[in-house]
PDB file of C-alpha atoms in Angstrom:
ATOM      1  CA  MET A 592      67.534  42.075 -32.362  1.00 46.00           C
ATOM      2  CA  SER A 593      70.014  43.933 -34.595  1.00 49.00           C
ATOM      3  CA  GLU A 594      69.316  46.731 -37.052  1.00 49.00           C
ATOM      4  CA  THR A 595      71.097  49.489 -38.899  1.00 48.00           C
ATOM      5  CA  GLY A 596      70.537  53.116 -37.911  1.00 45.00           C
ATOM      6  CA  LEU A 597      70.108  56.013 -40.324  1.00 39.00           C
ATOM      7  CA  ASN A 598      73.768  57.031 -39.996  1.00 48.00           C
ATOM      8  CA  GLY A 599      74.977  53.504 -40.765  1.00 49.00           C
ATOM      9  CA  SER A 600      75.342  52.656 -37.095  1.00 49.00           C
ATOM     10  CA  SER A 601      74.837  49.123 -35.884  1.00 53.00           C
ATOM     11  CA  ILE A 602      72.122  48.943 -33.222  1.00 52.00           C
ATOM     12  CA  GLN A 603      71.237  46.023 -30.956  1.00 53.00           C
ATOM     13  CA  ARG A 604      68.032  46.281 -28.921  1.00 53.00           C
ATOM     14  CA  ALA A 605      67.295  44.538 -25.633  1.00 52.00           C
ATOM     15  CA  PRO A 606      65.435  41.202 -26.045  1.00 51.00           C
ATOM     16  CA  ASP A 607      62.258  42.636 -24.499  1.00 51.00           C
ATOM     17  CA  GLY A 608      62.299  45.542 -26.956  1.00 53.00           C
ATOM     18  CA  THR A 609      62.984  48.159 -24.299  1.00 52.00           C
ATOM     19  CA  GLY A 610      65.913  50.442 -24.803  1.00 57.00           C
ATOM     20  CA  LEU A 611      69.102  49.816 -26.696  1.00 66.00           C
ATOM     21  CA  ARG A 612      71.643  47.261 -25.624  1.00 80.00           C
ATOM     22  CA  LYS A 613      74.510  48.184 -27.919  1.00 86.00           C
ATOM     23  CA  VAL A 614      75.331  50.747 -30.585  1.00 88.00           C
ATOM     24  CA  SER A 615      78.406  51.001 -32.795  1.00 90.00           C
ATOM     25  CA  VAL A 616      79.276  53.968 -35.026  1.00 91.00           C
ATOM     26  CA  THR A 617      82.291  54.459 -37.309  1.00 91.00           C
ATOM     27  CA  TYR A 618      83.683  57.972 -37.776  1.00 91.00           C
ATOM     28  CA  ARG A 619      86.254  59.541 -40.068  1.00 88.00           C
ATOM     29  CA  ARG A 620      89.278  60.649 -38.074  1.00 87.00           C
ATOM     30  CA  GLU A 621      88.616  64.391 -37.747  1.00 87.00           C
ATOM     31  CA  ALA A 622      88.086  66.768 -34.839  1.00 83.00           C
ATOM     32  CA  LEU A 623      84.356  67.213 -35.511  1.00 86.00           C
ATOM     33  CA  CYS A 624      83.716  63.534 -34.848  1.00 90.00           C
ATOM     34  CA  ILE A 625      84.453  64.057 -31.135  1.00 94.00           C
ATOM     35  CA  ALA A 626      81.368  66.246 -30.647  1.00 93.00           C
ATOM     36  CA  ASP A 627      79.316  63.850 -32.789  1.00 92.00           C
ATOM     37  CA  ALA A 628      80.448  60.936 -30.600  1.00 94.00           C
ATOM     38  CA  ARG A 629      79.458  62.787 -27.407  1.00 95.00           C
ATOM     39  CA  HIS A 630      76.045  63.493 -28.944  1.00 92.00           C
ATOM     40  CA  CYS A 631      75.721  59.828 -29.922  1.00 92.00           C
ATOM     41  CA  ALA A 632      76.541  58.814 -26.328  1.00 94.00           C
ATOM     42  CA  THR A 633      73.895  61.180 -24.940  1.00 92.00           C
ATOM     43  CA  GLU A 634      71.218  59.819 -27.287  1.00 90.00           C
ATOM     44  CA  TYR A 635      72.297  56.239 -26.607  1.00 89.00           C
ATOM     45  CA  LEU A 636      72.081  56.691 -22.832  1.00 89.00           C
ATOM     46  CA  THR A 637      68.583  58.148 -23.143  1.00 85.00           C
ATOM     47  CA  MET A 638      67.410  55.328 -25.418  1.00 83.00           C
ATOM     48  CA  SER A 639      69.115  52.535 -23.475  1.00 78.00           C
ATOM     49  CA  ARG A 640      67.472  53.529 -20.186  1.00 72.00           C
ATOM     50  CA  ARG A 641      63.905  53.435 -21.531  1.00 71.00           C
ATOM     51  CA  GLY A 642      61.869  50.888 -19.640  1.00 66.00           C
ATOM     52  CA  ARG A 643      64.571  50.393 -16.989  1.00 66.00           C
ATOM     53  CA  ARG A 644      63.831  50.261 -13.262  1.00 66.00           C
ATOM     54  CA  THR A 645      66.157  53.083 -12.310  1.00 69.00           C
ATOM     55  CA  PRO A 646      66.709  56.400 -14.060  1.00 71.00           C
ATOM     56  CA  LEU A 647      70.211  57.370 -15.092  1.00 78.00           C
ATOM     57  CA  ARG A 648      71.920  59.754 -12.696  1.00 85.00           C
ATOM     58  CA  GLU A 649      73.274  62.936 -14.247  1.00 88.00           C
ATOM     59  CA  SER A 650      76.763  62.263 -12.845  1.00 90.00           C
ATOM     60  CA  SER A 651      76.857  58.875 -14.600  1.00 90.00           C
ATOM     61  CA  ALA A 652      75.795  60.421 -17.911  1.00 91.00           C
ATOM     62  CA  GLU A 653      78.461  63.117 -17.559  1.00 95.00           C
ATOM     63  CA  ALA A 654      81.126  60.489 -16.794  1.00 96.00           C
ATOM     64  CA  VAL A 655      80.193  58.509 -19.926  1.00 96.00           C
ATOM     65  CA  GLN A 656      80.282  61.657 -22.075  1.00 96.00           C
ATOM     66  CA  LEU A 657      83.699  62.656 -20.713  1.00 97.00           C
ATOM     67  CA  VAL A 658      85.142  59.163 -21.254  1.00 98.00           C
ATOM     68  CA  VAL A 659      83.798  59.150 -24.835  1.00 98.00           C
ATOM     69  CA  SER A 660      85.323  62.582 -25.412  1.00 97.00           C
ATOM     70  CA  GLU A 661      88.750  61.633 -24.023  1.00 96.00           C
ATOM     71  CA  LEU A 662      88.994  58.302 -25.877  1.00 97.00           C
ATOM     72  CA  MET A 663      87.812  59.831 -29.157  1.00 97.00           C
ATOM     73  CA  THR A 664      90.248  62.748 -28.750  1.00 95.00           C
ATOM     74  CA  ASN A 665      93.119  60.294 -28.270  1.00 94.00           C
ATOM     75  CA  ALA A 666      92.065  58.353 -31.370  1.00 95.00           C
ATOM     76  CA  VAL A 667      91.887  61.551 -33.455  1.00 95.00           C
ATOM     77  CA  LYS A 668      95.220  62.924 -32.186  1.00 93.00           C
ATOM     78  CA  TYR A 669      97.303  59.747 -32.027  1.00 92.00           C
ATOM     79  CA  GLY A 670      95.495  57.087 -34.065  1.00 92.00           C
ATOM     80  CA  SER A 671      95.033  56.440 -37.751  1.00 93.00           C
ATOM     81  CA  GLY A 672      92.226  55.422 -40.064  1.00 93.00           C
ATOM     82  CA  PRO A 673      88.538  55.383 -39.190  1.00 93.00           C
ATOM     83  CA  ILE A 674      87.459  55.350 -35.545  1.00 95.00           C
ATOM     84  CA  GLU A 675      84.799  52.974 -34.256  1.00 95.00           C
ATOM     85  CA  LEU A 676      82.861  53.904 -31.111  1.00 96.00           C
ATOM     86  CA  THR A 677      80.859  51.163 -29.399  1.00 95.00           C
ATOM     87  CA  LEU A 678      78.603  51.733 -26.394  1.00 95.00           C
ATOM     88  CA  GLU A 679      77.099  48.810 -24.497  1.00 94.00           C
ATOM     89  CA  CYS A 680      74.789  49.180 -21.516  1.00 89.00           C
ATOM     90  CA  THR A 681      73.706  46.836 -18.736  1.00 86.00           C
ATOM     91  CA  GLU A 682      71.757  47.685 -15.572  1.00 82.00           C
ATOM     92  CA  GLU A 683      75.071  48.207 -13.749  1.00 88.00           C
ATOM     93  CA  ALA A 684      77.453  49.841 -16.234  1.00 92.00           C
ATOM     94  CA  VAL A 685      78.169  51.288 -19.660  1.00 94.00           C
ATOM     95  CA  THR A 686      81.192  50.036 -21.576  1.00 97.00           C
ATOM     96  CA  VAL A 687      82.729  52.562 -23.969  1.00 98.00           C
ATOM     97  CA  THR A 688      85.051  51.055 -26.596  1.00 98.00           C
ATOM     98  CA  VAL A 689      87.064  53.003 -29.165  1.00 98.00           C
ATOM     99  CA  ARG A 690      88.995  51.282 -31.967  1.00 97.00           C
ATOM    100  CA  ASP A 691      91.372  52.772 -34.525  1.00 96.00           C
ATOM    101  CA  SER A 692      93.873  51.445 -37.074  1.00 96.00           C
ATOM    102  CA  ASP A 693      97.110  52.426 -35.301  1.00 96.00           C
ATOM    103  CA  THR A 694      98.740  49.499 -33.477  1.00 95.00           C
ATOM    104  CA  THR A 695     100.731  51.748 -31.106  1.00 93.00           C
ATOM    105  CA  LEU A 696      99.247  51.309 -27.641  1.00 94.00           C
ATOM    106  CA  PRO A 697      98.711  54.362 -25.432  1.00 90.00           C
ATOM    107  CA  THR A 698     100.931  54.514 -22.383  1.00 84.00           C
ATOM    108  CA  PRO A 699      99.277  55.704 -19.185  1.00 78.00           C
ATOM    109  CA  ARG A 700     101.370  58.416 -17.532  1.00 79.00           C
ATOM    110  CA  PRO A 701     101.763  58.945 -13.803  1.00 78.00           C
ATOM    111  CA  ALA A 702      99.729  61.813 -12.385  1.00 76.00           C
ATOM    112  CA  ASP A 703     101.564  65.122 -12.707  1.00 78.00           C
ATOM    113  CA  PRO A 704      99.587  68.288 -11.967  1.00 79.00           C
ATOM    114  CA  ALA A 705     102.375  70.383 -13.522  1.00 80.00           C
ATOM    115  CA  ARG A 706     102.049  68.636 -16.905  1.00 76.00           C
ATOM    116  CA  VAL A 707     100.031  70.556 -19.470  1.00 77.00           C
ATOM    117  CA  GLY A 708      97.846  68.209 -21.494  1.00 78.00           C
ATOM    118  CA  GLN A 709      98.042  64.452 -21.962  1.00 76.00           C
ATOM    119  CA  HIS A 710      95.786  63.691 -18.989  1.00 82.00           C
ATOM    120  CA  GLY A 711      93.181  61.808 -21.052  1.00 88.00           C
ATOM    121  CA  LEU A 712      93.873  58.286 -19.820  1.00 92.00           C
ATOM    122  CA  GLU A 713      94.204  59.583 -16.243  1.00 90.00           C
ATOM    123  CA  ILE A 714      90.719  61.058 -16.507  1.00 92.00           C
ATOM    124  CA  VAL A 715      89.323  57.889 -18.090  1.00 96.00           C
ATOM    125  CA  ALA A 716      90.873  55.711 -15.353  1.00 94.00           C
ATOM    126  CA  ALA A 717      89.531  57.985 -12.603  1.00 94.00           C
ATOM    127  CA  LEU A 718      85.966  57.745 -13.946  1.00 96.00           C
ATOM    128  CA  SER A 719      85.998  54.027 -14.772  1.00 96.00           C
ATOM    129  CA  GLN A 720      85.794  50.739 -12.901  1.00 96.00           C
ATOM    130  CA  ALA A 721      88.194  49.233 -15.430  1.00 97.00           C
ATOM    131  CA  VAL A 722      90.193  50.312 -18.483  1.00 97.00           C
ATOM    132  CA  ASP A 723      91.439  47.713 -20.974  1.00 97.00           C
ATOM    133  CA  ILE A 724      93.907  48.438 -23.774  1.00 96.00           C
ATOM    134  CA  HIS A 725      94.456  45.747 -26.417  1.00 96.00           C
ATOM    135  CA  ARG A 726      96.398  45.529 -29.655  1.00 96.00           C
ATOM    136  CA  GLU A 727      94.391  43.940 -32.447  1.00 95.00           C
ATOM    137  CA  PRO A 728      95.586  42.663 -35.832  1.00 93.00           C
ATOM    138  CA  SER A 729      94.410  45.851 -37.527  1.00 93.00           C
ATOM    139  CA  GLY A 730      94.882  48.431 -34.759  1.00 96.00           C
ATOM    140  CA  LYS A 731      93.996  48.846 -31.121  1.00 97.00           C
ATOM    141  CA  ARG A 732      90.978  48.814 -28.844  1.00 98.00           C
ATOM    142  CA  VAL A 733      90.559  50.852 -25.656  1.00 98.00           C
ATOM    143  CA  SER A 734      87.574  50.019 -23.438  1.00 98.00           C
ATOM    144  CA  ALA A 735      86.363  51.675 -20.255  1.00 98.00           C
ATOM    145  CA  ARG A 736      83.595  50.407 -17.978  1.00 98.00           C
ATOM    146  CA  ILE A 737      81.677  53.164 -16.171  1.00 96.00           C
ATOM    147  CA  ALA A 738      79.398  52.273 -13.253  1.00 93.00           C
ATOM    148  CA  LEU A 739      75.803  53.470 -13.366  1.00 86.00           C
ATOM    149  CA  ASP A 740      75.407  53.997  -9.645  1.00 75.00           C
TER     150      ASP A 740
END
């Protein structure tokens, strides 16, 4: 079942009506949207776990929030146009996807503790089971799958 949220977000509920399966929100590319996206992720995780067998561990919620923050920060700093955040939850994992209009793909850097900044993709990779980066006709998509163990 799909519906539209108050903020224009696209919401898909689980077939049995419990929790949320998927939410997608589009933001203007500005620094304030990063905090809004983290807040959206927190609310989504709470709603998506309603009626589930197992509660969400705090460490999993923190990992999702940090991945959202890092991917949104990269989109604000290096992307262009509006930014779309999509969160999709299963019993096993949450997939965080961020899209923007810039077709330049991010390049993961090797770990370097002496480097100041630009550790975002390192952090995302460390917290995720998988990270996928794809060029699309109108920009790029970066997805990270975070286990809910």
